[in-house]
Amino acid sequence: MSKRNIYLKTIPVHEAVATAIAALDRETLVKPESIAVHEALNRVTSEAVHARCSSPTYHSAAMDGYAVKSDTTFPAREGQPLDLIKNKTCIPVNTGNALPDGMDAVIMIENIVDNGDSVSIEAPAFPWQHVRRIGEDIVATEMLLPRNHTISAFDLGALLSAGIYEIKVHEKIRMTFIPTGDEILPFADRPTPKPGEVIESNSQVFRSLALGLDVEFKATLPVRDREDLLAKAVETALQNSHIVVIGAGSSAGSKDFTSKTIAQLGTLLVHGIAVMPGKPTVLGTAQNKLLVGAPGYPVSAVVCFEDVLTPIISWLSGKPTPEREKVQVRLARRTPSKPGMEEIVRLAVGKVGEGYAGVPLARGAGMITTLTKAQGFTRVPAESEGIELNESVEVELFSGKQTLEAILMHVGSHDNTLDLLGDILMGGDTPIRLVSTHAGSMGGLAALKTDVALFAGVHLFDPESGDFNFPFLEKYLPDVDVTVINLAIRHQGFIVPKGNPLNITGIESLRDGKVSFINRQRGAGTRILFDYHLDNAEILPTFVKGYDREEYTHMAVAANVLTGSADCGLGIYAAAKALDLGFVPLAHERYDLIIPDKYMQDKRIISLINLLKSDEIKKAVSELGGYDTPLTGKIMKPGMGLG
Amino acid sequence: MSKRNIYLKTIPVHEAVATAIAALDRETLVKPESIAVHEALNRVTSEAVHARCSSPTYHSAAMDGYAVKSDTTFPAREGQPLDLIKNKTCIPVNTGNALPDGMDAVIMIENIVDNGDSVSIEAPAFPWQHVRRIGEDIVATEMLLPRNHTISAFDLGALLSAGIYEIKVHEKIRMTFIPTGDEILPFADRPTPKPGEVIESNSQVFRSLALGLDVEFKATLPVRDREDLLAKAVETALQNSHIVVIGAGSSAGSKDFTSKTIAQLGTLLVHGIAVMPGKPTVLGTAQNKLLVGAPGYPVSAVVCFEDVLTPIISWLSGKPTPEREKVQVRLARRTPSKPGMEEIVRLAVGKVGEGYAGVPLARGAGMITTLTKAQGFTRVPAESEGIELNESVEVELFSGKQTLEAILMHVGSHDNTLDLLGDILMGGDTPIRLVSTHAGSMGGLAALKTDVALFAGVHLFDPESGDFNFPFLEKYLPDVDVTVINLAIRHQGFIVPKGNPLNITGIESLRDGKVSFINRQRGAGTRILFDYHLDNAEILPTFVKGYDREEYTHMAVAANVLTGSADCGLGIYAAAKALDLGFVPLAHERYDLIIPDKYMQDKRIISLINLLKSDEIKKAVSELGGYDTPLTGKIMKPGMGLG
């Protein structure tokens, strides 16, 4: 039998958090300490703070002007000016000056006539006019802050104004992260990984998230997959940490020692939480400190930090758990989800028309880029079977709602030039963030139909008419008025290993089923192009080896060729060039941007179109290779073909 | 004539920002630099970043189990198990392991039967099942981040995973802050200010706000009010700063040198912005760097930072200007505002019933505590004459919306025990923030009538019945069902200087108009009590010297006595004790909490009532002195008097 762990019962996230909180004694774990007030930003008071001095500490002039004794000014009337003698019955003061003895009001400089040695006024001053009285802002001994208060920039100002220079706060929570795994390379060595090796990065994601909670963070060097080494590392880390996190090894594999180690050193509380990604999260305690087994997959690790560690750290720190801003988002795609587990679905989100639209990103827990590409995520509840197309869901945002206004939502075919557009659009005074979801040309048309994108990149060849895109628009988007603008003419062909070792010459090379092919997903213009050429050559798809293997981007196809996972695939020249592969040309095609007319005046679309008309983009696209730009930025009409 | 500056035309804030941005050349001012990726959190890319390695760099097992060649498994069926020989036709793998050569699928450990040397399966594996293919997450050469992208925790993970260890970013914006003023004491000396002296604190507020924008911040020692010293300090600061801020001296007083100094060293662009507080903001440039004159009043300084500097710093940094979360808030008080100037009104805000309610705080630009007490602020537009009672306004919040759920809104009479309550309520596992606005007892009843508070602290004596509070509830809140719970019986009396030098013995001492008095505001229970005793003694209010001088809290009354601004005032014993003053008892009174019945089940009110019933609060209140607690936490009924 294999030496495998058995999961404890998987429990809901809030139960896991409550279990850990119930098992820790906060009062003895987190000590108070005294620190300088000016270094106390974002720290949390451990006791109430009372003012030492009043502010102001004296009656002070609130305006520039002249201090007076108010009852000497009562005769002044409009048309009956009263003269006051400088430095006798009136004394010049600037804002903030102490009121001279006996004076109880200030007359603004704007309301006097200066006669040299005297001033005239035409209105009386009432007592305490334009005077900041002692204690107006703060009275000595009053409570300024209660305990467990997170100190803001403004609080610092109030504390210093009240003459408080030291403050009692909870010590910072200290976290030590122990990366584990034989396959892990320390990033600090700046390695280039070989097959079977992985660059350690979760420690730095945790560090960044921890810093956001004002946690003092330390990461050890990676520990190899040996129980004794892990136990020793944890024991050492416990000495000066409130929380010790073991990275990876928290699942139920034969080398997953986390839960066993925690049980040996202390008490195992939780093994497995009912959320995907994030399930293999382990919690325990030892020496009244928190032990955590964090999953190895980056997205699972992030969920472990945000859903489990963040509320525990907040509680330990005396802070409220931070919550993300939420918006309602209309979903571009039906998203089934397995019942019984909460699922966290990352989404590309942007403002489209009056509301927000979202496109679900890939679900793999190993894909950190689904977090970097997402603007937020939605939670599919455990009891749900998923989200329907066009259903409105609550999305928790990574940034403020207003950032969604600057997002230019694209759904459609993948092309490397989109990255160029995205880069240049971020360079302006009002940066625009191009968020591009690769769903193929047909997916782009579907997105326009359901109104979840501001434009779609499409390259669909119609063999009957010999035209591009328009026949498909007429068929699939008859009710949407659109403008079609060309991005580029691009060269499609077979991406082959460098030097073309199998001597692939064209579609004929696939006829005998010996060459393995990597295909694009259904609905991709490139797949439609491939099918057209197969049909012309009278080759049955079932005879093409690997016809059923699908990738979503040209770059992914090229990566398969690079690593020998396939002998060839159909794609654009730019992708072959990027990975230094061979390229056997098959066809030229028009890659157009389809823009609903109702968005033609949207400021993001206007910026896009201005960029497309510029020489800058033509030059940049040409430099990629494999593109022609005679039509770039021009409005296309039916029947134009390749111009 | 005095040596005064003349304001340039006061201009709207957005114009001031646009003027500064137009005058600066960002490309030459902010240089790119190369830094280690793991130190790049919140930094901003200065150019697009492309992946160096793919991730994964190899086909890897996505599950713990056995790697197989999928086509060898096709015969397996339910009821027709297929045997695979360990380390021959199947090879054990853990998640993350490289797929052994020739294998193209993984069968999960859960789906095999282990026979020792072999395993049995009852379903075929399809090609690439449970395999993370090379480049699934990141394909080498693909663009990971565009230029001007703020690097997140997740981005760090993606960058390291893609083998990127150095990254080109914009250098950090460097700001130097120069405090000025003869009256200013450096906080670092830990001074106790004498009359005419002020502790310098704006530098630390600016530092904290600057750190929030990832600005590198430096403050110089305070510079005295001399033109030559200021000019020299600015020239020195310019050498290594993108932004130099001169604190105070930006107005039009005779010692306000900021605008003149900026004009001498470079170009004066803006003197005066059309917003209150914040008006005396100065902007200019020298050596293609930004020079700023920040107002000296703390609230004005904050407005200058947040409304003017923040968008300029964001633009220089390549980041979007942060925006605060906004909510609609119903206002508890009519709030007139001078037309012609935008006004920023700080508000205490909390969730009351289904919506949010807000109470405007004091308007003085010198009151930093209006920022520490506020949850947010509203902007009264320049063209508006103010906000009506119960009008709904947009409020920009200092913290996330969810913090408003934890706020216990109190409007009513001021009492020092409220601070005790506020401190203890923050100590629980679910801290509750008591936000107390002092509007007097009658103000509290008005707040319950307009439904902007969860409870009101009230001490209103009715001479006719000899009872407290209930006669007023019947008269002013006939339509609101309430529960009345006693907080404490408290001792009211005359607060006099220590030793009672004028030998004040009671209300009679005020009869001859020689003793100067400081009164409470209209509607305060203490004022009503005073009027009652005056009436009993047949003393006319107009004969009481200082009857028209109003303060809003017991502590402010005590502060007036402490400084000799008044000879006496009516207030609670606790206030006299806090400032070590004398106290001449006048009466005992019942201070009750009035809670609308509809909020009796609110979790914040439940926590409050539980606290009132505890021995902890009785002990703490008794220790203050001047309180009796036989009724504390008990429900009051009409006619109970002092019990």
mmCIF file of N, CA, C and O in Angstrom, chain B residues 17 32 37 48 60 62 73 92 95 129 141 181 184 215 258 277 337 353 428 433 497 520 548:
data_model
loop_
_atom_site.group_PDB
_atom_site.id
_atom_site.type_symbol
_atom_site.label_atom_id
_atom_site.label_comp_id
_atom_site.label_asym_id
_atom_site.label_seq_id
_atom_site.Cartn_x
_atom_site.Cartn_y
_atom_site.Cartn_z
ATOM 1 N N VAL B 17 -4.948 71.020 -11.193
ATOM 2 C CA VAL B 17 -4.242 69.765 -11.487
ATOM 3 C C VAL B 17 -3.793 69.746 -12.954
ATOM 4 O O VAL B 17 -2.637 69.429 -13.266
ATOM 5 N N PRO B 32 13.285 55.624 -15.855
ATOM 6 C CA PRO B 32 13.102 54.184 -15.591
ATOM 7 C C PRO B 32 14.284 53.643 -14.808
ATOM 8 O O PRO B 32 15.375 54.212 -14.852
ATOM 9 N N VAL B 37 12.587 41.680 -9.285
ATOM 10 C CA VAL B 37 11.146 41.434 -9.381
ATOM 11 C C VAL B 37 10.506 41.235 -8.007
ATOM 12 O O VAL B 37 9.434 41.769 -7.733
ATOM 13 N N ALA B 48 6.725 47.087 -21.643
ATOM 14 C CA ALA B 48 6.048 45.789 -21.615
ATOM 15 C C ALA B 48 7.026 44.704 -21.162
ATOM 16 O O ALA B 48 8.236 44.802 -21.399
ATOM 17 N N SER B 60 3.378 18.186 -17.076
ATOM 18 C CA SER B 60 3.483 17.743 -15.689
ATOM 19 C C SER B 60 2.173 17.145 -15.202
ATOM 20 O O SER B 60 1.089 17.490 -15.684
ATOM 21 N N ALA B 62 -0.998 16.666 -13.178
ATOM 22 C CA ALA B 62 -1.867 17.626 -12.503
ATOM 23 C C ALA B 62 -2.542 16.997 -11.299
ATOM 24 O O ALA B 62 -3.257 17.661 -10.568
ATOM 25 N N THR B 73 -4.578 2.205 -22.720
ATOM 26 C CA THR B 73 -5.650 2.024 -21.733
ATOM 27 C C THR B 73 -7.013 1.875 -22.379
ATOM 28 O O THR B 73 -8.006 1.639 -21.686
ATOM 29 N N PRO B 92 4.125 5.715 -11.092
ATOM 30 C CA PRO B 92 3.515 6.582 -10.073
ATOM 31 C C PRO B 92 4.053 8.009 -10.173
ATOM 32 O O PRO B 92 5.255 8.219 -10.357
ATOM 33 N N THR B 95 1.537 15.139 -8.007
ATOM 34 C CA THR B 95 1.217 16.407 -8.659
ATOM 35 C C THR B 95 2.499 17.211 -8.863
ATOM 36 O O THR B 95 3.293 17.354 -7.936
ATOM 37 N N GLN B 129 -5.182 13.693 -20.315
ATOM 38 C CA GLN B 129 -6.029 13.787 -19.122
ATOM 39 C C GLN B 129 -5.150 14.012 -17.885
ATOM 40 O O GLN B 129 -4.122 13.373 -17.718
ATOM 41 N N THR B 141 7.972 34.156 -24.364
ATOM 42 C CA THR B 141 7.880 35.307 -25.296
ATOM 43 C C THR B 141 6.533 36.033 -25.248
ATOM 44 O O THR B 141 6.434 37.144 -25.755
ATOM 45 N N GLY B 181 7.477 78.070 9.746
ATOM 46 C CA GLY B 181 6.746 78.851 10.742
ATOM 47 C C GLY B 181 7.530 79.021 12.024
ATOM 48 O O GLY B 181 8.080 78.051 12.553
ATOM 49 N N ILE B 184 6.412 76.834 15.068
ATOM 50 C CA ILE B 184 6.388 75.375 14.891
ATOM 51 C C ILE B 184 7.479 74.688 15.715
ATOM 52 O O ILE B 184 8.641 75.082 15.671
ATOM 53 N N VAL B 215 5.216 56.751 -2.556
ATOM 54 C CA VAL B 215 6.141 57.857 -2.756
ATOM 55 C C VAL B 215 7.268 57.746 -1.729
ATOM 56 O O VAL B 215 7.046 57.336 -0.596
ATOM 57 N N THR B 258 5.531 81.667 0.573
ATOM 58 C CA THR B 258 5.584 80.531 -0.358
ATOM 59 C C THR B 258 5.443 80.953 -1.819
ATOM 60 O O THR B 258 6.277 80.616 -2.663
ATOM 61 N N PRO B 277 -12.285 73.294 2.996
ATOM 62 C CA PRO B 277 -10.955 73.858 3.238
ATOM 63 C C PRO B 277 -10.000 73.485 2.090
ATOM 64 O O PRO B 277 -10.311 72.585 1.329
ATOM 65 N N SER B 337 -24.007 76.120 2.881
ATOM 66 C CA SER B 337 -22.639 76.268 2.385
ATOM 67 C C SER B 337 -22.575 77.494 1.495
ATOM 68 O O SER B 337 -23.531 77.793 0.765
ATOM 69 N N GLY B 353 -30.645 51.311 10.115
ATOM 70 C CA GLY B 353 -31.753 50.690 9.402
ATOM 71 C C GLY B 353 -31.251 50.161 8.072
ATOM 72 O O GLY B 353 -30.207 49.528 8.003
ATOM 73 N N GLY B 428 -14.104 43.485 21.696
ATOM 74 C CA GLY B 428 -14.672 42.165 21.440
ATOM 75 C C GLY B 428 -14.123 41.511 20.183
ATOM 76 O O GLY B 428 -13.345 42.108 19.443
ATOM 77 N N ARG B 433 -17.633 50.078 16.609
ATOM 78 C CA ARG B 433 -17.088 51.424 16.698
ATOM 79 C C ARG B 433 -18.213 52.387 17.055
ATOM 80 O O ARG B 433 -19.100 52.652 16.245
ATOM 81 N N PRO B 497 -12.054 77.149 38.673
ATOM 82 C CA PRO B 497 -10.606 76.917 38.765
ATOM 83 C C PRO B 497 -10.272 76.170 40.059
ATOM 84 O O PRO B 497 -11.031 76.217 41.043
ATOM 85 N N ARG B 520 -23.497 76.200 27.622
ATOM 86 C CA ARG B 520 -23.605 75.135 26.624
ATOM 87 C C ARG B 520 -24.568 75.574 25.532
ATOM 88 O O ARG B 520 -25.324 76.538 25.677
ATOM 89 N N ASP B 548 -24.206 84.071 26.519
ATOM 90 C CA ASP B 548 -24.292 83.810 25.073
ATOM 91 C C ASP B 548 -23.092 83.042 24.510
ATOM 92 O O ASP B 548 -23.087 82.678 23.338
#
